[in-house]
PDB file of C-alpha atoms in Angstrom:
ATOM      1  CA  ARG A   1     114.280 123.835 102.697  1.00  0.00           C
ATOM      2  CA  LYS A   2     111.668 122.051 104.783  1.00  0.00           C
ATOM      3  CA  GLU A   3     112.343 118.456 105.729  1.00  0.00           C
ATOM      4  CA  VAL A   4     109.023 117.306 104.316  1.00  0.00           C
ATOM      5  CA  GLU A   5     107.213 119.313 101.676  1.00  0.00           C
ATOM      6  CA  GLN A   6     103.708 119.057 100.306  1.00  0.00           C
ATOM      7  CA  ASP A   7     101.561 121.220  98.073  1.00  0.00           C
ATOM      8  CA  PRO A   8      99.000 122.662 100.520  1.00  0.00           C
ATOM      9  CA  GLY A   9      96.300 122.803  97.835  1.00  0.00           C
ATOM     10  CA  PRO A  10      93.390 122.992  98.045  1.00  0.00           C
ATOM     11  CA  PHE A  11      92.673 120.410  95.404  1.00  0.00           C
ATOM     12  CA  ASN A  12      89.046 120.767  94.317  1.00  0.00           C
ATOM     13  CA  VAL A  13      87.966 117.739  92.321  1.00  0.00           C
ATOM     14  CA  PRO A  14      84.593 116.402  91.178  1.00  0.00           C
ATOM     15  CA  GLU A  15      83.217 113.146  92.505  1.00  0.00           C
ATOM     16  CA  GLY A  16      84.598 110.181  90.631  1.00  0.00           C
ATOM     17  CA  ALA A  17      87.831 111.921  89.658  1.00  0.00           C
ATOM     18  CA  THR A  18      91.313 110.571  90.240  1.00  0.00           C
ATOM     19  CA  VAL A  19      93.640 112.786  92.231  1.00  0.00           C
ATOM     20  CA  ALA A  20      97.310 112.414  93.147  1.00  0.00           C
ATOM     21  CA  PHE A  21      99.396 114.044  95.841  1.00  0.00           C
ATOM     22  CA  ASN A  22     103.158 114.121  96.084  1.00  0.00           C
ATOM     23  CA  CYS A  23     105.405 114.701  99.033  1.00  0.00           C
ATOM     24  CA  THR A  24     109.167 115.214  98.996  1.00  0.00           C
ATOM     25  CA  TYR A  25     111.558 114.644 101.851  1.00  0.00           C
ATOM     26  CA  SER A  26     115.105 115.839 102.347  1.00  0.00           C
ATOM     27  CA  ASN A  27     116.620 113.275 104.720  1.00  0.00           C
ATOM     28  CA  SER A  28     117.901 110.339 102.704  1.00  0.00           C
ATOM     29  CA  ALA A  29     118.236 108.321 105.921  1.00  0.00           C
ATOM     30  CA  SER A  30     114.465 108.331 106.432  1.00  0.00           C
ATOM     31  CA  GLN A  31     113.168 104.838 106.927  1.00  0.00           C
ATOM     32  CA  SER A  32     109.390 104.771 107.176  1.00  0.00           C
ATOM     33  CA  PHE A  33     106.749 106.686 105.343  1.00  0.00           C
ATOM     34  CA  PHE A  34     103.062 107.135 105.918  1.00  0.00           C
ATOM     35  CA  TRP A  35     100.004 108.971 104.736  1.00  0.00           C
ATOM     36  CA  TYR A  36      97.647 110.272 107.390  1.00  0.00           C
ATOM     37  CA  ARG A  37      94.239 111.766 106.956  1.00  0.00           C
ATOM     38  CA  GLN A  38      93.005 114.587 109.140  1.00  0.00           C
ATOM     39  CA  ASP A  39      89.428 115.752 109.202  1.00  0.00           C
ATOM     40  CA  CYS A  40      88.594 119.209 110.439  1.00  0.00           C
ATOM     41  CA  ARG A  41      89.011 119.486 114.222  1.00  0.00           C
ATOM     42  CA  LYS A  42      89.988 115.835 114.549  1.00  0.00           C
ATOM     43  CA  GLU A  43      93.224 114.021 115.186  1.00  0.00           C
ATOM     44  CA  PRO A  44      95.281 112.617 112.301  1.00  0.00           C
ATOM     45  CA  LYS A  45      94.423 109.021 111.472  1.00  0.00           C
ATOM     46  CA  LEU A  46      96.743 106.583 109.744  1.00  0.00           C
ATOM     47  CA  LEU A  47      95.610 106.025 106.175  1.00  0.00           C
ATOM     48  CA  MET A  48      98.360 103.765 104.946  1.00  0.00           C
ATOM     49  CA  SER A  49     102.035 102.971 105.133  1.00  0.00           C
ATOM     50  CA  VAL A  50     104.144 103.491 102.037  1.00  0.00           C
ATOM     51  CA  TYR A  51     106.564 100.919 100.645  1.00  0.00           C
ATOM     52  CA  SER A  52     109.012 100.959  97.768  1.00  0.00           C
ATOM     53  CA  SER A  53     107.081  98.202  96.081  1.00  0.00           C
ATOM     54  CA  GLY A  54     103.944 100.303  96.246  1.00  0.00           C
ATOM     55  CA  ASN A  55     100.852  99.352  98.104  1.00  0.00           C
ATOM     56  CA  GLU A  56      97.182  99.546  97.402  1.00  0.00           C
ATOM     57  CA  ASP A  57      94.158  99.644  99.669  1.00  0.00           C
ATOM     58  CA  GLY A  58      90.925  99.833  97.771  1.00  0.00           C
ATOM     59  CA  ARG A  59      90.810 103.137  95.912  1.00  0.00           C
ATOM     60  CA  PHE A  60      94.072 104.314  97.485  1.00  0.00           C
ATOM     61  CA  THR A  61      97.548 103.613  96.126  1.00  0.00           C
ATOM     62  CA  ALA A  62     100.759 104.769  97.762  1.00  0.00           C
ATOM     63  CA  GLN A  63     104.218 104.717  96.254  1.00  0.00           C
ATOM     64  CA  LEU A  64     107.714 105.464  97.488  1.00  0.00           C
ATOM     65  CA  ASN A  65     110.564 106.583  95.253  1.00  0.00           C
ATOM     66  CA  ARG A  66     113.722 106.498  97.343  1.00  0.00           C
ATOM     67  CA  ALA A  67     116.001 107.637  94.525  1.00  0.00           C
ATOM     68  CA  SER A  68     114.030 110.848  94.045  1.00  0.00           C
ATOM     69  CA  GLN A  69     112.993 111.060  97.688  1.00  0.00           C
ATOM     70  CA  TYR A  70     109.293 111.432  97.213  1.00  0.00           C
ATOM     71  CA  ILE A  71     106.148 109.580  98.099  1.00  0.00           C
ATOM     72  CA  SER A  72     102.819 109.735  96.382  1.00  0.00           C
ATOM     73  CA  LEU A  73      99.188 109.018  97.123  1.00  0.00           C
ATOM     74  CA  LEU A  74      96.667 108.288  94.395  1.00  0.00           C
ATOM     75  CA  ILE A  75      92.946 108.326  95.075  1.00  0.00           C
ATOM     76  CA  ARG A  76      90.687 106.848  92.413  1.00  0.00           C
ATOM     77  CA  ASP A  77      86.947 107.383  92.064  1.00  0.00           C
ATOM     78  CA  SER A  78      86.915 110.199  94.633  1.00  0.00           C
ATOM     79  CA  LYS A  79      84.039 110.279  97.094  1.00  0.00           C
ATOM     80  CA  LEU A  80      82.649 113.237  98.972  1.00  0.00           C
ATOM     81  CA  SER A  81      83.825 111.546 102.151  1.00  0.00           C
ATOM     82  CA  ASP A  82      87.426 111.726 100.923  1.00  0.00           C
ATOM     83  CA  SER A  83      87.413 115.473 101.592  1.00  0.00           C
ATOM     84  CA  ALA A  84      90.070 116.033 104.243  1.00  0.00           C
ATOM     85  CA  THR A  85      93.666 117.095 104.706  1.00  0.00           C
ATOM     86  CA  TYR A  86      96.216 114.443 103.770  1.00  0.00           C
ATOM     87  CA  LEU A  87      99.436 114.521 105.732  1.00  0.00           C
ATOM     88  CA  CYS A  88     102.707 113.036 104.589  1.00  0.00           C
ATOM     89  CA  VAL A  89     104.715 111.667 107.514  1.00  0.00           C
ATOM     90  CA  VAL A  90     108.340 110.619 107.416  1.00  0.00           C
ATOM     91  CA  MET A  91     109.979 108.653 110.189  1.00  0.00           C
ATOM     92  CA  GLY A  92     113.593 107.755 110.574  1.00  0.00           C
ATOM     93  CA  GLY A  93     116.888 108.339 112.155  1.00  0.00           C
ATOM     94  CA  GLY A  94     118.344 106.516 115.094  1.00  0.00           C
ATOM     95  CA  TYR A  95     115.674 107.648 117.495  1.00  0.00           C
ATOM     96  CA  GLN A  96     112.551 107.500 115.378  1.00  0.00           C
ATOM     97  CA  LYS A  97     112.268 111.170 114.566  1.00  0.00           C
ATOM     98  CA  VAL A  98     108.903 111.918 112.996  1.00  0.00           C
ATOM     99  CA  THR A  99     108.331 114.813 110.638  1.00  0.00           C
ATOM    100  CA  PHE A 100     105.025 115.984 109.188  1.00  0.00           C
ATOM    101  CA  GLY A 101     104.386 117.696 105.930  1.00  0.00           C
ATOM    102  CA  THR A 102     102.117 120.716 105.962  1.00  0.00           C
ATOM    103  CA  GLY A 103      99.249 118.664 104.583  1.00  0.00           C
ATOM    104  CA  THR A 104      97.351 118.790 101.305  1.00  0.00           C
ATOM    105  CA  LYS A 105      93.731 119.785 101.468  1.00  0.00           C
ATOM    106  CA  LEU A 106      91.334 117.853  99.256  1.00  0.00           C
ATOM    107  CA  GLN A 107      87.794 118.964  98.575  1.00  0.00           C
ATOM    108  CA  VAL A 108      85.618 116.599  96.567  1.00  0.00           C
ATOM    109  CA  ILE A 109      82.751 118.424  94.932  1.00  0.00           C
ATOM    110  CA  PRO A 110      79.363 116.888  94.040  1.00  0.00           C
TER     111      PRO A 110
ATOM    112  CA  GLU B   1      94.072  97.665 122.323  1.00  0.00           C
ATOM    113  CA  ALA B   2      93.199 100.915 124.033  1.00  0.00           C
ATOM    114  CA  GLY B   3      94.255 103.949 122.048  1.00  0.00           C
ATOM    115  CA  VAL B   4      96.172 107.040 123.043  1.00  0.00           C
ATOM    116  CA  THR B   5      94.108 109.037 125.485  1.00  0.00           C
ATOM    117  CA  GLN B   6      94.412 112.715 126.250  1.00  0.00           C
ATOM    118  CA  PHE B   7      92.917 114.763 129.024  1.00  0.00           C
ATOM    119  CA  PRO B   8      91.248 117.195 129.099  1.00  0.00           C
ATOM    120  CA  SER B   9      89.618 117.314 125.691  1.00  0.00           C
ATOM    121  CA  HIS B  10      89.037 121.048 126.033  1.00  0.00           C
ATOM    122  CA  SER B  11      90.490 123.700 128.295  1.00  0.00           C
ATOM    123  CA  VAL B  12      89.725 127.390 128.453  1.00  0.00           C
ATOM    124  CA  ILE B  13      92.000 129.417 130.672  1.00  0.00           C
ATOM    125  CA  GLU B  14      92.898 133.029 131.158  1.00  0.00           C
ATOM    126  CA  LYS B  15      96.190 134.507 130.094  1.00  0.00           C
ATOM    127  CA  GLY B  16      98.725 134.041 132.843  1.00  0.00           C
ATOM    128  CA  GLN B  17      97.173 130.894 134.261  1.00  0.00           C
ATOM    129  CA  THR B  18      98.715 127.449 134.245  1.00  0.00           C
ATOM    130  CA  VAL B  19      97.397 124.427 132.405  1.00  0.00           C
ATOM    131  CA  THR B  20      98.592 120.835 132.458  1.00  0.00           C
ATOM    132  CA  LEU B  21      97.743 118.457 129.650  1.00  0.00           C
ATOM    133  CA  ARG B  22      98.020 114.724 130.087  1.00  0.00           C
ATOM    134  CA  CYS B  23      98.667 111.949 127.609  1.00  0.00           C
ATOM    135  CA  ASP B  24      98.415 108.213 128.208  1.00  0.00           C
ATOM    136  CA  PRO B  25     100.123 106.375 125.352  1.00  0.00           C
ATOM    137  CA  ILE B  26      99.301 102.918 124.142  1.00  0.00           C
ATOM    138  CA  SER B  27     100.683 100.428 126.630  1.00  0.00           C
ATOM    139  CA  GLY B  28     104.167  99.305 125.685  1.00  0.00           C
ATOM    140  CA  HIS B  29     104.877 102.191 123.333  1.00  0.00           C
ATOM    141  CA  ASP B  30     108.265 103.605 124.207  1.00  0.00           C
ATOM    142  CA  ASN B  31     108.045 106.575 121.853  1.00  0.00           C
ATOM    143  CA  LEU B  32     105.755 109.417 122.844  1.00  0.00           C
ATOM    144  CA  TYR B  33     105.402 112.649 120.915  1.00  0.00           C
ATOM    145  CA  TRP B  34     103.722 115.971 121.515  1.00  0.00           C
ATOM    146  CA  TYR B  35     102.530 118.080 118.622  1.00  0.00           C
ATOM    147  CA  ARG B  36     100.598 121.299 118.338  1.00  0.00           C
ATOM    148  CA  ARG B  37      98.351 122.692 115.655  1.00  0.00           C
ATOM    149  CA  VAL B  38      97.644 126.369 115.809  1.00  0.00           C
ATOM    150  CA  MET B  39      94.601 127.591 113.877  1.00  0.00           C
ATOM    151  CA  GLY B  40      95.316 127.662 110.166  1.00  0.00           C
ATOM    152  CA  LYS B  41      98.823 126.316 110.499  1.00  0.00           C
ATOM    153  CA  GLU B  42     100.419 122.934 110.018  1.00  0.00           C
ATOM    154  CA  ILE B  43     101.061 120.412 112.764  1.00  0.00           C
ATOM    155  CA  LYS B  44     104.264 121.331 114.555  1.00  0.00           C
ATOM    156  CA  PHE B  45     106.477 118.989 116.487  1.00  0.00           C
ATOM    157  CA  LEU B  46     107.094 119.888 120.115  1.00  0.00           C
ATOM    158  CA  LEU B  47     109.069 117.049 121.596  1.00  0.00           C
ATOM    159  CA  HIS B  48     109.746 113.341 121.641  1.00  0.00           C
ATOM    160  CA  PHE B  49     110.239 110.990 124.575  1.00  0.00           C
ATOM    161  CA  VAL B  50     111.821 107.582 124.407  1.00  0.00           C
ATOM    162  CA  LYS B  51     110.620 105.977 127.584  1.00  0.00           C
ATOM    163  CA  GLU B  52     111.257 108.599 130.247  1.00  0.00           C
ATOM    164  CA  SER B  53     114.034 110.417 128.395  1.00  0.00           C
ATOM    165  CA  LYS B  54     113.584 113.522 126.264  1.00  0.00           C
ATOM    166  CA  GLN B  55     115.049 112.479 122.948  1.00  0.00           C
ATOM    167  CA  ASP B  56     114.319 115.672 121.083  1.00  0.00           C
ATOM    168  CA  GLU B  57     112.771 118.819 122.484  1.00  0.00           C
ATOM    169  CA  SER B  58     113.792 121.132 119.684  1.00  0.00           C
ATOM    170  CA  GLY B  59     110.186 122.045 118.944  1.00  0.00           C
ATOM    171  CA  MET B  60     109.338 123.425 122.358  1.00  0.00           C
ATOM    172  CA  PRO B  61     108.547 127.093 121.723  1.00  0.00           C
ATOM    173  CA  ASN B  62     109.952 128.558 124.941  1.00  0.00           C
ATOM    174  CA  ASN B  63     110.585 127.886 128.597  1.00  0.00           C
ATOM    175  CA  ARG B  64     106.941 128.367 129.501  1.00  0.00           C
ATOM    176  CA  PHE B  65     106.421 124.814 128.250  1.00  0.00           C
ATOM    177  CA  LEU B  66     107.520 121.878 130.378  1.00  0.00           C
ATOM    178  CA  ALA B  67     106.989 118.242 129.466  1.00  0.00           C
ATOM    179  CA  GLU B  68     107.577 115.261 131.703  1.00  0.00           C
ATOM    180  CA  ARG B  69     107.229 111.528 131.431  1.00  0.00           C
ATOM    181  CA  THR B  70     108.092 110.136 134.806  1.00  0.00           C
ATOM    182  CA  GLY B  71     108.448 106.368 134.811  1.00  0.00           C
ATOM    183  CA  GLY B  72     108.119 106.222 131.063  1.00  0.00           C
ATOM    184  CA  THR B  73     104.356 105.826 131.111  1.00  0.00           C
ATOM    185  CA  TYR B  74     102.032 108.802 130.822  1.00  0.00           C
ATOM    186  CA  SER B  75     103.272 112.262 129.967  1.00  0.00           C
ATOM    187  CA  THR B  76     102.260 115.746 130.998  1.00  0.00           C
ATOM    188  CA  LEU B  77     102.739 119.030 129.192  1.00  0.00           C
ATOM    189  CA  LYS B  78     102.495 122.099 131.384  1.00  0.00           C
ATOM    190  CA  VAL B  79     102.148 125.630 130.098  1.00  0.00           C
ATOM    191  CA  GLN B  80     102.989 128.274 132.685  1.00  0.00           C
ATOM    192  CA  PRO B  81     102.083 131.083 132.350  1.00  0.00           C
ATOM    193  CA  ALA B  82      99.822 130.665 129.343  1.00  0.00           C
ATOM    194  CA  GLU B  83      99.778 133.302 126.618  1.00  0.00           C
ATOM    195  CA  LEU B  84      97.175 133.997 123.955  1.00  0.00           C
ATOM    196  CA  GLU B  85      99.360 132.526 121.199  1.00  0.00           C
ATOM    197  CA  ASP B  86      99.432 129.182 123.014  1.00  0.00           C
ATOM    198  CA  SER B  87      95.867 128.516 121.879  1.00  0.00           C
ATOM    199  CA  GLY B  88      95.557 125.531 119.592  1.00  0.00           C
ATOM    200  CA  VAL B  89      95.104 121.794 119.588  1.00  0.00           C
ATOM    201  CA  TYR B  90      97.752 119.759 121.338  1.00  0.00           C
ATOM    202  CA  PHE B  91      98.120 116.236 120.060  1.00  0.00           C
ATOM    203  CA  CYS B  92      99.950 113.387 121.679  1.00  0.00           C
ATOM    204  CA  ALA B  93     101.033 110.343 119.734  1.00  0.00           C
ATOM    205  CA  SER B  94     102.822 107.133 120.553  1.00  0.00           C
ATOM    206  CA  SER B  95     104.582 104.523 118.493  1.00  0.00           C
ATOM    207  CA  HIS B  96     106.337 101.239 118.965  1.00  0.00           C
ATOM    208  CA  ALA B  97     107.720  99.990 115.697  1.00  0.00           C
ATOM    209  CA  THR B  98     105.979 101.704 112.818  1.00  0.00           C
ATOM    210  CA  GLY B  99     103.404 104.394 112.473  1.00  0.00           C
ATOM    211  CA  LEU B 100     101.999 106.794 114.985  1.00  0.00           C
ATOM    212  CA  ARG B 101      98.743 106.557 116.828  1.00  0.00           C
ATOM    213  CA  PHE B 102      97.285 109.854 117.876  1.00  0.00           C
ATOM    214  CA  GLY B 103      95.138 110.873 120.746  1.00  0.00           C
ATOM    215  CA  SER B 104      92.089 112.981 120.000  1.00  0.00           C
ATOM    216  CA  GLY B 105      93.885 116.080 121.202  1.00  0.00           C
ATOM    217  CA  THR B 106      93.359 118.775 123.792  1.00  0.00           C
ATOM    218  CA  ARG B 107      91.880 121.985 122.474  1.00  0.00           C
ATOM    219  CA  LEU B 108      93.421 124.799 124.493  1.00  0.00           C
ATOM    220  CA  THR B 109      91.939 128.269 124.386  1.00  0.00           C
ATOM    221  CA  VAL B 110      93.702 131.075 126.191  1.00  0.00           C
ATOM    222  CA  VAL B 111      91.555 134.166 126.665  1.00  0.00           C
TER     223      VAL B 111
END
């Protein structure tokens, strides 16, 4: 089993739709969780951190469920510019080990 | 603050040659990571430095890859001799407390 697992997609959604991605992780000692966005041929960019209490940034909402060991990302009112690969990143362990999910590809269609 | 910088941005070399990639992390970031993305595949971890020490190098594919971080500042990743399958984008990232900041990557093409 991979340490961090994501559905690779692609998710093809119309503009204005709501889309949700999940990511599961296997190491219960993981401490920090993030969603990154990666555009084609570019470096990953931090989208948002994920907290147990849930956090929201505009149209984006992230949630952590420690008991079930998954994190989620919800995008409301999808825009064409949201098309990208969304990477789940898990950090933890005594020396800040960082593990990436495979990424979920989102394509927003006009 | 200045971001993570990588040099060169692109490199095209012939099979069997040597290439050295450089990463300058954000000042003060003790953790420095190298990752690689091969065409069509996910980002793969290569290794992790804490200051000048290799904390985890389990992702290094073979002994043709050598990473250093002398003095705990910038890091280099040398590939010698390069093979065709080494082509991809090599990302460096650094972190201090939370989150990673990535450099824009070095696109390596081995022909």
